[in-house]
Amino acid sequence: MAKIIDGKAVSAAVKEEVAAEAAKLKDEHGLKVGLAVVIVGSDPASRVYVNNKKKACEAVGFRSTEYALDENTTQEQLLDLVNVLNNDKAVNGILVQLPLPKHIDEKAVINAISPEKDVDAFHPVNVGRIMIGDYAFLPCTPAGVMRLIESTGVDITGKQCVVIGRSNIVGKPQAMLLLQKNGTVTVCHSRTKNLKEICLTADILVVAIGKAKFVTGDMIKEGAVVIDVGMDRDENGKLCGDVDFESAEKVAGYITPVPGGVGPMTIAMLMKNTLTAAKQQSGIE
Ligand code: GUN
């Protein structure tokens, strides 16, 4: 039976580290770390995410400022706000919650955020920095996955790593991070032909395809580390991941549950990125 990777515990440890450093910045430099959170419209899922991000800021001692804009906000108005936040010294990190309403070009908005304040690491400059291994921030979910793998004590060097999913937010940066840690990386996606065979070679398997219980135990190598990035609903409407936990845990060496695996890590890493941004902007190491 697989050991369960406890994302709640690992994320709590990250947040504790961040809180301790934030307190030190305040005591020694009089600096209060600030995150601006922008939400446009009233998507209920986005509202929950934004509330959780604000709560996390409070828990680690950051100032969070919410900008809740109307659904009908124009792209120009949003770009104006981003520009104001780029120039506001009290704002160290800017997070524009996605998705944006259809009439707004997401790319234009991401490109407008100062790369130094882009705590999601979505700006092309930050994406490029990740590619060459010279980065300040990592996108929150793949960074959280790396931290979970690290928590198992399994060394990535020389291991067969398989990533299922090629999104800009998870799959692609995840592959780069595993490569930087000397893994031998294969990226699979919806057009991959021999998916099961490839999965069976994986010592480390990261699944981010958004299909409920897609990866089953017969696709997993004995003893593998299995990280499930999925947040899906099963046939009964119950929250589940991209991995069929029941069959997978019988074969894997380590596995993340859903919920309580990758989910809590994403916000913890956002806090870490915001702290890093504040330190960089004020020249503190
Ligand atoms: N929407 C869903 N996930 C994310 C995320 O990580 N960052 C932002 N900005 N929006 C999201």
PDB file of C-alpha atoms and ligand atoms in Angstrom:
ATOM      1  CA  MET A   1       0.000   0.000   0.000  1.00  0.00           C
ATOM      2  CA  ALA A   2       1.234   3.447  -0.921  1.00  0.00           C
ATOM      3  CA  LYS A   3       2.264   6.013   1.643  1.00  0.00           C
ATOM      4  CA  ILE A   4      -0.052   9.008   1.486  1.00  0.00           C
ATOM      5  CA  ILE A   5       1.632  12.348   0.765  1.00  0.00           C
ATOM      6  CA  ASP A   6      -0.027  14.834   3.107  1.00  0.00           C
ATOM      7  CA  GLY A   7      -0.399  18.063   1.155  1.00  0.00           C
ATOM      8  CA  LYS A   8      -2.043  19.796   4.102  1.00  0.00           C
ATOM      9  CA  ALA A   9       0.961  19.135   6.335  1.00  0.00           C
ATOM     10  CA  VAL A  10       3.539  20.090   3.692  1.00  0.00           C
ATOM     11  CA  SER A  11       1.636  23.266   2.799  1.00  0.00           C
ATOM     12  CA  ALA A  12       1.318  24.179   6.482  1.00  0.00           C
ATOM     13  CA  ALA A  13       5.113  23.851   6.794  1.00  0.00           C
ATOM     14  CA  VAL A  14       5.649  26.129   3.760  1.00  0.00           C
ATOM     15  CA  LYS A  15       3.225  28.718   5.153  1.00  0.00           C
ATOM     16  CA  GLU A  16       4.986  28.593   8.543  1.00  0.00           C
ATOM     17  CA  GLU A  17       8.332  29.279   6.866  1.00  0.00           C
ATOM     18  CA  VAL A  18       6.798  32.173   4.943  1.00  0.00           C
ATOM     19  CA  ALA A  19       5.107  33.604   8.056  1.00  0.00           C
ATOM     20  CA  ALA A  20       8.381  33.497   9.999  1.00  0.00           C
ATOM     21  CA  GLU A  21      10.213  35.314   7.196  1.00  0.00           C
ATOM     22  CA  ALA A  22       7.418  37.848   6.772  1.00  0.00           C
ATOM     23  CA  ALA A  23       7.568  38.623  10.509  1.00  0.00           C
ATOM     24  CA  LYS A  24      11.341  39.100  10.237  1.00  0.00           C
ATOM     25  CA  LEU A  25      10.935  41.498   7.278  1.00  0.00           C
ATOM     26  CA  LYS A  26       8.504  43.519   9.319  1.00  0.00           C
ATOM     27  CA  ASP A  27      10.663  43.607  12.470  1.00  0.00           C
ATOM     28  CA  GLU A  28      13.990  44.220  10.791  1.00  0.00           C
ATOM     29  CA  HIS A  29      13.003  46.317   7.781  1.00  0.00           C
ATOM     30  CA  GLY A  30       9.529  47.662   8.625  1.00  0.00           C
ATOM     31  CA  LEU A  31       8.254  45.980   5.486  1.00  0.00           C
ATOM     32  CA  LYS A  32       4.747  44.537   5.222  1.00  0.00           C
ATOM     33  CA  VAL A  33       4.433  42.212   2.244  1.00  0.00           C
ATOM     34  CA  GLY A  34       1.485  43.126  -0.010  1.00  0.00           C
ATOM     35  CA  LEU A  35      -0.491  41.097  -2.555  1.00  0.00           C
ATOM     36  CA  ALA A  36      -3.066  42.679  -4.865  1.00  0.00           C
ATOM     37  CA  VAL A  37      -5.782  40.239  -5.930  1.00  0.00           C
ATOM     38  CA  VAL A  38      -7.888  41.234  -8.927  1.00  0.00           C
ATOM     39  CA  ILE A  39     -11.140  39.463  -9.768  1.00  0.00           C
ATOM     40  CA  VAL A  40     -13.394  40.421 -12.659  1.00  0.00           C
ATOM     41  CA  GLY A  41     -17.017  39.254 -12.658  1.00  0.00           C
ATOM     42  CA  SER A  42     -18.720  36.797 -10.328  1.00  0.00           C
ATOM     43  CA  ASP A  43     -17.573  33.296 -11.285  1.00  0.00           C
ATOM     44  CA  PRO A  44     -18.320  31.292  -8.094  1.00  0.00           C
ATOM     45  CA  ALA A  45     -15.187  29.084  -8.338  1.00  0.00           C
ATOM     46  CA  SER A  46     -12.983  32.165  -8.817  1.00  0.00           C
ATOM     47  CA  ARG A  47     -14.649  33.776  -5.808  1.00  0.00           C
ATOM     48  CA  VAL A  48     -13.759  30.749  -3.638  1.00  0.00           C
ATOM     49  CA  TYR A  49     -10.132  30.766  -4.883  1.00  0.00           C
ATOM     50  CA  VAL A  50      -9.781  34.497  -4.264  1.00  0.00           C
ATOM     51  CA  ASN A  51     -11.236  34.206  -0.753  1.00  0.00           C
ATOM     52  CA  ASN A  52      -8.799  31.395   0.026  1.00  0.00           C
ATOM     53  CA  LYS A  53      -5.870  33.452  -1.253  1.00  0.00           C
ATOM     54  CA  LYS A  54      -6.910  36.388   0.926  1.00  0.00           C
ATOM     55  CA  LYS A  55      -7.252  34.123   3.963  1.00  0.00           C
ATOM     56  CA  ALA A  56      -3.785  32.677   3.352  1.00  0.00           C
ATOM     57  CA  CYS A  57      -2.325  36.206   3.166  1.00  0.00           C
ATOM     58  CA  GLU A  58      -3.837  37.019   6.525  1.00  0.00           C
ATOM     59  CA  ALA A  59      -2.504  33.784   8.026  1.00  0.00           C
ATOM     60  CA  VAL A  60       1.106  34.518   6.987  1.00  0.00           C
ATOM     61  CA  GLY A  61       0.969  38.225   7.904  1.00  0.00           C
ATOM     62  CA  PHE A  62       0.692  39.794   4.441  1.00  0.00           C
ATOM     63  CA  ARG A  63      -1.533  42.678   3.462  1.00  0.00           C
ATOM     64  CA  SER A  64      -3.949  41.610   0.740  1.00  0.00           C
ATOM     65  CA  THR A  65      -5.953  44.116  -1.238  1.00  0.00           C
ATOM     66  CA  GLU A  66      -8.864  42.909  -3.324  1.00  0.00           C
ATOM     67  CA  TYR A  67      -9.986  44.649  -6.493  1.00  0.00           C
ATOM     68  CA  ALA A  68     -13.370  43.169  -7.385  1.00  0.00           C
ATOM     69  CA  LEU A  69     -14.367  44.539 -10.765  1.00  0.00           C
ATOM     70  CA  ASP A  70     -17.681  44.335 -12.505  1.00  0.00           C
ATOM     71  CA  GLU A  71     -18.261  41.723 -15.239  1.00  0.00           C
ATOM     72  CA  ASN A  72     -18.578  44.594 -17.753  1.00  0.00           C
ATOM     73  CA  THR A  73     -15.171  46.093 -16.969  1.00  0.00           C
ATOM     74  CA  THR A  74     -13.388  46.907 -20.212  1.00  0.00           C
ATOM     75  CA  GLN A  75      -9.960  45.594 -21.082  1.00  0.00           C
ATOM     76  CA  GLU A  76      -8.664  49.156 -20.996  1.00  0.00           C
ATOM     77  CA  GLN A  77      -9.952  49.679 -17.458  1.00  0.00           C
ATOM     78  CA  LEU A  78      -8.328  46.437 -16.306  1.00  0.00           C
ATOM     79  CA  LEU A  79      -5.031  47.355 -17.992  1.00  0.00           C
ATOM     80  CA  ASP A  80      -5.171  50.753 -16.285  1.00  0.00           C
ATOM     81  CA  LEU A  81      -5.575  49.066 -12.901  1.00  0.00           C
ATOM     82  CA  VAL A  82      -2.648  46.710 -13.594  1.00  0.00           C
ATOM     83  CA  ASN A  83      -0.550  49.730 -14.479  1.00  0.00           C
ATOM     84  CA  VAL A  84      -1.438  51.474 -11.214  1.00  0.00           C
ATOM     85  CA  LEU A  85      -0.560  48.308  -9.253  1.00  0.00           C
ATOM     86  CA  ASN A  86       2.728  47.919 -11.157  1.00  0.00           C
ATOM     87  CA  ASN A  87       3.708  51.370  -9.886  1.00  0.00           C
ATOM     88  CA  ASP A  88       2.417  50.986  -6.341  1.00  0.00           C
ATOM     89  CA  LYS A  89       5.337  50.354  -3.946  1.00  0.00           C
ATOM     90  CA  ALA A  90       3.025  48.810  -1.340  1.00  0.00           C
ATOM     91  CA  VAL A  91       2.107  46.077  -3.825  1.00  0.00           C
ATOM     92  CA  ASN A  92       4.739  43.342  -4.152  1.00  0.00           C
ATOM     93  CA  GLY A  93       2.662  40.795  -6.025  1.00  0.00           C
ATOM     94  CA  ILE A  94      -0.206  41.098  -8.508  1.00  0.00           C
ATOM     95  CA  LEU A  95      -2.585  38.235  -9.108  1.00  0.00           C
ATOM     96  CA  VAL A  96      -5.311  38.551 -11.720  1.00  0.00           C
ATOM     97  CA  GLN A  97      -7.652  35.630 -11.188  1.00  0.00           C
ATOM     98  CA  LEU A  98      -8.354  33.628 -14.342  1.00  0.00           C
ATOM     99  CA  PRO A  99     -10.484  33.013 -16.312  1.00  0.00           C
ATOM    100  CA  LEU A 100     -11.380  36.566 -17.320  1.00  0.00           C
ATOM    101  CA  PRO A 101     -14.673  37.437 -19.079  1.00  0.00           C
ATOM    102  CA  LYS A 102     -14.616  36.583 -22.798  1.00  0.00           C
ATOM    103  CA  HIS A 103     -14.357  40.183 -24.020  1.00  0.00           C
ATOM    104  CA  ILE A 104     -10.974  40.594 -22.270  1.00  0.00           C
ATOM    105  CA  ASP A 105      -7.783  39.261 -23.846  1.00  0.00           C
ATOM    106  CA  GLU A 106      -6.086  37.292 -21.064  1.00  0.00           C
ATOM    107  CA  LYS A 107      -2.738  37.368 -22.802  1.00  0.00           C
ATOM    108  CA  ALA A 108      -2.749  41.166 -23.006  1.00  0.00           C
ATOM    109  CA  VAL A 109      -3.479  41.370 -19.286  1.00  0.00           C
ATOM    110  CA  ILE A 110      -0.784  38.865 -18.281  1.00  0.00           C
ATOM    111  CA  ASN A 111       1.722  40.666 -20.507  1.00  0.00           C
ATOM    112  CA  ALA A 112       0.900  43.963 -18.776  1.00  0.00           C
ATOM    113  CA  ILE A 113       1.824  42.699 -15.301  1.00  0.00           C
ATOM    114  CA  SER A 114       5.356  43.659 -14.309  1.00  0.00           C
ATOM    115  CA  PRO A 115       7.406  40.413 -14.409  1.00  0.00           C
ATOM    116  CA  GLU A 116       8.840  41.362 -11.001  1.00  0.00           C
ATOM    117  CA  LYS A 117       5.319  41.318  -9.504  1.00  0.00           C
ATOM    118  CA  ASP A 118       4.003  38.366 -11.511  1.00  0.00           C
ATOM    119  CA  VAL A 119       3.653  35.936  -8.601  1.00  0.00           C
ATOM    120  CA  ASP A 120       1.733  33.437 -10.768  1.00  0.00           C
ATOM    121  CA  ALA A 121       4.805  33.271 -13.078  1.00  0.00           C
ATOM    122  CA  PHE A 122       2.536  33.449 -16.142  1.00  0.00           C
ATOM    123  CA  HIS A 123       4.305  36.372 -17.884  1.00  0.00           C
ATOM    124  CA  PRO A 124       6.351  35.262 -20.933  1.00  0.00           C
ATOM    125  CA  VAL A 125       9.502  36.715 -19.338  1.00  0.00           C
ATOM    126  CA  ASN A 126       9.047  34.465 -16.302  1.00  0.00           C
ATOM    127  CA  VAL A 127       8.133  31.488 -18.497  1.00  0.00           C
ATOM    128  CA  GLY A 128      11.373  32.077 -20.433  1.00  0.00           C
ATOM    129  CA  ARG A 129      13.374  32.371 -17.220  1.00  0.00           C
ATOM    130  CA  ILE A 130      12.050  28.974 -16.120  1.00  0.00           C
ATOM    131  CA  MET A 131      13.104  27.498 -19.467  1.00  0.00           C
ATOM    132  CA  ILE A 132      16.716  28.610 -18.929  1.00  0.00           C
ATOM    133  CA  GLY A 133      16.716  27.771 -15.223  1.00  0.00           C
ATOM    134  CA  ASP A 134      17.221  31.383 -14.100  1.00  0.00           C
ATOM    135  CA  TYR A 135      14.041  32.196 -12.265  1.00  0.00           C
ATOM    136  CA  ALA A 136      12.787  34.013  -9.206  1.00  0.00           C
ATOM    137  CA  PHE A 137       9.310  32.519  -9.133  1.00  0.00           C
ATOM    138  CA  LEU A 138       7.925  29.217 -10.238  1.00  0.00           C
ATOM    139  CA  PRO A 139       4.300  28.752 -11.225  1.00  0.00           C
ATOM    140  CA  CYS A 140       2.529  27.794  -8.009  1.00  0.00           C
ATOM    141  CA  THR A 141       1.094  24.370  -8.859  1.00  0.00           C
ATOM    142  CA  PRO A 142       4.219  22.793 -10.423  1.00  0.00           C
ATOM    143  CA  ALA A 143       6.322  24.312  -7.618  1.00  0.00           C
ATOM    144  CA  GLY A 144       3.955  22.723  -5.089  1.00  0.00           C
ATOM    145  CA  VAL A 145       4.275  19.373  -6.871  1.00  0.00           C
ATOM    146  CA  MET A 146       8.085  19.585  -6.631  1.00  0.00           C
ATOM    147  CA  ARG A 147       7.812  20.258  -2.920  1.00  0.00           C
ATOM    148  CA  LEU A 148       5.544  17.218  -2.466  1.00  0.00           C
ATOM    149  CA  ILE A 149       7.984  14.980  -4.360  1.00  0.00           C
ATOM    150  CA  GLU A 150      10.800  16.356  -2.211  1.00  0.00           C
ATOM    151  CA  SER A 151       8.799  15.478   0.927  1.00  0.00           C
ATOM    152  CA  THR A 152       8.952  11.768   0.008  1.00  0.00           C
ATOM    153  CA  GLY A 153      12.749  11.799   0.076  1.00  0.00           C
ATOM    154  CA  VAL A 154      12.803  10.222  -3.422  1.00  0.00           C
ATOM    155  CA  ASP A 155      15.684  11.667  -5.481  1.00  0.00           C
ATOM    156  CA  ILE A 156      14.554  12.768  -8.958  1.00  0.00           C
ATOM    157  CA  THR A 157      18.024  12.435 -10.524  1.00  0.00           C
ATOM    158  CA  GLY A 158      18.055   9.793 -13.240  1.00  0.00           C
ATOM    159  CA  LYS A 159      14.438   8.785 -12.645  1.00  0.00           C
ATOM    160  CA  GLN A 160      11.873   8.245 -15.385  1.00  0.00           C
ATOM    161  CA  CYS A 161       9.386  11.084 -14.926  1.00  0.00           C
ATOM    162  CA  VAL A 162       6.129  11.088 -16.848  1.00  0.00           C
ATOM    163  CA  VAL A 163       3.885  14.151 -16.948  1.00  0.00           C
ATOM    164  CA  ILE A 164       0.391  13.694 -18.348  1.00  0.00           C
ATOM    165  CA  GLY A 165      -0.894  17.071 -19.569  1.00  0.00           C
ATOM    166  CA  ARG A 166       0.792  19.868 -21.508  1.00  0.00           C
ATOM    167  CA  SER A 167      -0.908  23.039 -20.275  1.00  0.00           C
ATOM    168  CA  ASN A 168       1.067  26.243 -19.912  1.00  0.00           C
ATOM    169  CA  ILE A 169       0.113  26.418 -16.238  1.00  0.00           C
ATOM    170  CA  VAL A 170       1.014  22.886 -15.152  1.00  0.00           C
ATOM    171  CA  GLY A 171       2.255  20.298 -17.681  1.00  0.00           C
ATOM    172  CA  LYS A 172       4.893  22.304 -19.551  1.00  0.00           C
ATOM    173  CA  PRO A 173       6.517  24.037 -16.561  1.00  0.00           C
ATOM    174  CA  GLN A 174       6.283  20.786 -14.570  1.00  0.00           C
ATOM    175  CA  ALA A 175       8.324  19.001 -17.230  1.00  0.00           C
ATOM    176  CA  MET A 176      10.981  21.749 -17.104  1.00  0.00           C
ATOM    177  CA  LEU A 177      11.267  21.585 -13.317  1.00  0.00           C
ATOM    178  CA  LEU A 178      11.665  17.804 -13.322  1.00  0.00           C
ATOM    179  CA  LEU A 179      14.281  18.148 -16.054  1.00  0.00           C
ATOM    180  CA  GLN A 180      16.174  20.710 -13.983  1.00  0.00           C
ATOM    181  CA  LYS A 181      16.279  18.170 -11.156  1.00  0.00           C
ATOM    182  CA  ASN A 182      17.896  15.719 -13.589  1.00  0.00           C
ATOM    183  CA  GLY A 183      14.845  13.583 -14.275  1.00  0.00           C
ATOM    184  CA  THR A 184      14.371  11.885 -17.658  1.00  0.00           C
ATOM    185  CA  VAL A 185      11.096  13.461 -18.661  1.00  0.00           C
ATOM    186  CA  THR A 186       8.316  12.344 -21.002  1.00  0.00           C
ATOM    187  CA  VAL A 187       5.290  14.565 -21.579  1.00  0.00           C
ATOM    188  CA  CYS A 188       2.068  12.791 -22.581  1.00  0.00           C
ATOM    189  CA  HIS A 189      -1.205  14.349 -23.716  1.00  0.00           C
ATOM    190  CA  SER A 190      -4.556  13.587 -25.320  1.00  0.00           C
ATOM    191  CA  ARG A 191      -2.946  12.480 -28.620  1.00  0.00           C
ATOM    192  CA  THR A 192      -0.364  10.188 -27.051  1.00  0.00           C
ATOM    193  CA  LYS A 193      -0.795   6.706 -28.513  1.00  0.00           C
ATOM    194  CA  ASN A 194       0.793   4.254 -26.074  1.00  0.00           C
ATOM    195  CA  LEU A 195      -0.078   6.090 -22.874  1.00  0.00           C
ATOM    196  CA  LYS A 196      -0.384   3.019 -20.654  1.00  0.00           C
ATOM    197  CA  GLU A 197       3.034   1.671 -21.672  1.00  0.00           C
ATOM    198  CA  ILE A 198       4.663   5.033 -21.047  1.00  0.00           C
ATOM    199  CA  CYS A 199       2.954   5.422 -17.673  1.00  0.00           C
ATOM    200  CA  LEU A 200       4.211   1.980 -16.658  1.00  0.00           C
ATOM    201  CA  THR A 201       7.813   3.203 -17.101  1.00  0.00           C
ATOM    202  CA  ALA A 202       7.304   6.116 -14.677  1.00  0.00           C
ATOM    203  CA  ASP A 203       9.146   6.234 -11.370  1.00  0.00           C
ATOM    204  CA  ILE A 204       7.490   9.604 -10.880  1.00  0.00           C
ATOM    205  CA  LEU A 205       4.084  10.203 -12.457  1.00  0.00           C
ATOM    206  CA  VAL A 206       2.438  13.638 -12.442  1.00  0.00           C
ATOM    207  CA  VAL A 207      -1.119  13.664 -13.755  1.00  0.00           C
ATOM    208  CA  ALA A 208      -2.765  16.924 -14.844  1.00  0.00           C
ATOM    209  CA  ILE A 209      -5.306  16.216 -17.561  1.00  0.00           C
ATOM    210  CA  GLY A 210      -8.627  17.059 -15.924  1.00  0.00           C
ATOM    211  CA  LYS A 211     -10.318  13.686 -16.478  1.00  0.00           C
ATOM    212  CA  ALA A 212     -11.824  12.006 -13.432  1.00  0.00           C
ATOM    213  CA  LYS A 213     -10.046   8.778 -12.331  1.00  0.00           C
ATOM    214  CA  PHE A 214      -8.300   8.502 -15.718  1.00  0.00           C
ATOM    215  CA  VAL A 215      -5.127   6.808 -14.457  1.00  0.00           C
ATOM    216  CA  THR A 216      -5.848   3.400 -12.944  1.00  0.00           C
ATOM    217  CA  GLY A 217      -3.660   1.042 -10.907  1.00  0.00           C
ATOM    218  CA  ASP A 218      -2.796  -1.104 -13.947  1.00  0.00           C
ATOM    219  CA  MET A 219      -1.048   1.943 -15.500  1.00  0.00           C
ATOM    220  CA  ILE A 220       1.262   2.467 -12.528  1.00  0.00           C
ATOM    221  CA  LYS A 221       4.675   0.959 -11.879  1.00  0.00           C
ATOM    222  CA  GLU A 222       5.127  -0.772  -8.521  1.00  0.00           C
ATOM    223  CA  GLY A 223       6.498   1.733  -5.999  1.00  0.00           C
ATOM    224  CA  ALA A 224       6.094   4.855  -8.178  1.00  0.00           C
ATOM    225  CA  VAL A 225       5.526   8.347  -6.785  1.00  0.00           C
ATOM    226  CA  VAL A 226       2.085   9.419  -8.072  1.00  0.00           C
ATOM    227  CA  ILE A 227       1.089  13.073  -7.938  1.00  0.00           C
ATOM    228  CA  ASP A 228      -2.508  13.881  -8.847  1.00  0.00           C
ATOM    229  CA  VAL A 229      -3.103  17.492  -9.917  1.00  0.00           C
ATOM    230  CA  GLY A 230      -6.728  16.820 -10.948  1.00  0.00           C
ATOM    231  CA  MET A 231      -9.784  18.402  -9.337  1.00  0.00           C
ATOM    232  CA  ASP A 232     -12.716  16.570 -10.893  1.00  0.00           C
ATOM    233  CA  ARG A 233     -16.122  15.209  -9.980  1.00  0.00           C
ATOM    234  CA  ASP A 234     -16.899  11.498 -10.121  1.00  0.00           C
ATOM    235  CA  GLU A 235     -20.171   9.947 -11.344  1.00  0.00           C
ATOM    236  CA  ASN A 236     -21.802  10.797  -7.978  1.00  0.00           C
ATOM    237  CA  GLY A 237     -20.649  14.406  -8.061  1.00  0.00           C
ATOM    238  CA  LYS A 238     -17.980  13.748  -5.410  1.00  0.00           C
ATOM    239  CA  LEU A 239     -14.635  15.567  -5.638  1.00  0.00           C
ATOM    240  CA  CYS A 240     -11.917  13.312  -7.035  1.00  0.00           C
ATOM    241  CA  GLY A 241      -8.660  13.493  -8.973  1.00  0.00           C
ATOM    242  CA  ASP A 242      -7.321  12.377 -12.350  1.00  0.00           C
ATOM    243  CA  VAL A 243      -6.068   9.198 -10.671  1.00  0.00           C
ATOM    244  CA  ASP A 244      -8.297   6.355  -9.528  1.00  0.00           C
ATOM    245  CA  PHE A 245      -7.040   6.465  -5.964  1.00  0.00           C
ATOM    246  CA  GLU A 246      -8.449   3.115  -4.869  1.00  0.00           C
ATOM    247  CA  SER A 247      -6.653   1.010  -7.474  1.00  0.00           C
ATOM    248  CA  ALA A 248      -3.571   3.266  -7.624  1.00  0.00           C
ATOM    249  CA  GLU A 249      -2.749   3.189  -3.916  1.00  0.00           C
ATOM    250  CA  LYS A 250      -2.375  -0.608  -4.081  1.00  0.00           C
ATOM    251  CA  VAL A 251       0.532  -0.255  -6.550  1.00  0.00           C
ATOM    252  CA  ALA A 252       2.173   3.137  -5.949  1.00  0.00           C
ATOM    253  CA  GLY A 253       4.914   3.775  -3.407  1.00  0.00           C
ATOM    254  CA  TYR A 254       3.639   7.271  -2.615  1.00  0.00           C
ATOM    255  CA  ILE A 255       0.437   8.974  -3.690  1.00  0.00           C
ATOM    256  CA  THR A 256      -1.325  12.302  -3.168  1.00  0.00           C
ATOM    257  CA  PRO A 257      -5.002  12.240  -2.210  1.00  0.00           C
ATOM    258  CA  VAL A 258      -7.677  14.554  -3.681  1.00  0.00           C
ATOM    259  CA  PRO A 259      -8.569  16.644  -1.788  1.00  0.00           C
ATOM    260  CA  GLY A 260      -5.615  17.241   0.546  1.00  0.00           C
ATOM    261  CA  GLY A 261      -2.747  16.684  -1.900  1.00  0.00           C
ATOM    262  CA  VAL A 262      -1.663  19.229  -4.506  1.00  0.00           C
ATOM    263  CA  GLY A 263      -4.590  21.619  -3.850  1.00  0.00           C
ATOM    264  CA  PRO A 264      -3.332  23.133  -0.588  1.00  0.00           C
ATOM    265  CA  MET A 265       0.179  23.506  -2.020  1.00  0.00           C
ATOM    266  CA  THR A 266      -0.777  25.981  -4.742  1.00  0.00           C
ATOM    267  CA  ILE A 267      -1.735  28.777  -2.352  1.00  0.00           C
ATOM    268  CA  ALA A 268       1.240  28.060  -0.081  1.00  0.00           C
ATOM    269  CA  MET A 269       3.591  28.503  -3.054  1.00  0.00           C
ATOM    270  CA  LEU A 270       1.783  31.729  -4.021  1.00  0.00           C
ATOM    271  CA  MET A 271       2.607  33.055  -0.550  1.00  0.00           C
ATOM    272  CA  LYS A 272       6.226  32.006  -1.016  1.00  0.00           C
ATOM    273  CA  ASN A 273       6.405  33.772  -4.400  1.00  0.00           C
ATOM    274  CA  THR A 274       4.921  36.939  -2.934  1.00  0.00           C
ATOM    275  CA  LEU A 275       7.509  36.922  -0.150  1.00  0.00           C
ATOM    276  CA  THR A 276      10.296  36.422  -2.718  1.00  0.00           C
ATOM    277  CA  ALA A 277       8.924  39.332  -4.779  1.00  0.00           C
ATOM    278  CA  ALA A 278       8.895  41.614  -1.723  1.00  0.00           C
ATOM    279  CA  LYS A 279      12.461  40.700  -0.827  1.00  0.00           C
ATOM    280  CA  GLN A 280      13.685  41.258  -4.374  1.00  0.00           C
ATOM    281  CA  GLN A 281      11.916  44.585  -4.756  1.00  0.00           C
ATOM    282  CA  SER A 282      13.463  45.886  -1.577  1.00  0.00           C
ATOM    283  CA  GLY A 283      16.914  44.420  -2.247  1.00  0.00           C
ATOM    284  CA  ILE A 284      16.801  42.115   0.802  1.00  0.00           C
ATOM    285  CA  GLU A 285      18.253  38.636   0.489  1.00  0.00           C
TER     286      GLU A 285
HETATM  287  N1  GUN B   1      -7.344  30.328 -11.996  1.00  0.00           N
HETATM  288  C1  GUN B   1      -7.179  29.026 -11.694  1.00  0.00           C
HETATM  289  N2  GUN B   1      -5.941  28.814 -11.206  1.00  0.00           N
HETATM  290  C2  GUN B   1      -5.317  30.005 -11.189  1.00  0.00           C
HETATM  291  C3  GUN B   1      -4.024  30.436 -10.787  1.00  0.00           C
HETATM  292  O1  GUN B   1      -3.172  29.669 -10.341  1.00  0.00           O
HETATM  293  N3  GUN B   1      -3.782  31.763 -10.931  1.00  0.00           N
HETATM  294  C4  GUN B   1      -4.685  32.620 -11.426  1.00  0.00           C
HETATM  295  N4  GUN B   1      -4.335  33.896 -11.540  1.00  0.00           N
HETATM  296  N5  GUN B   1      -5.886  32.271 -11.820  1.00  0.00           N
HETATM  297  C5  GUN B   1      -6.196  30.965 -11.689  1.00  0.00           C
END
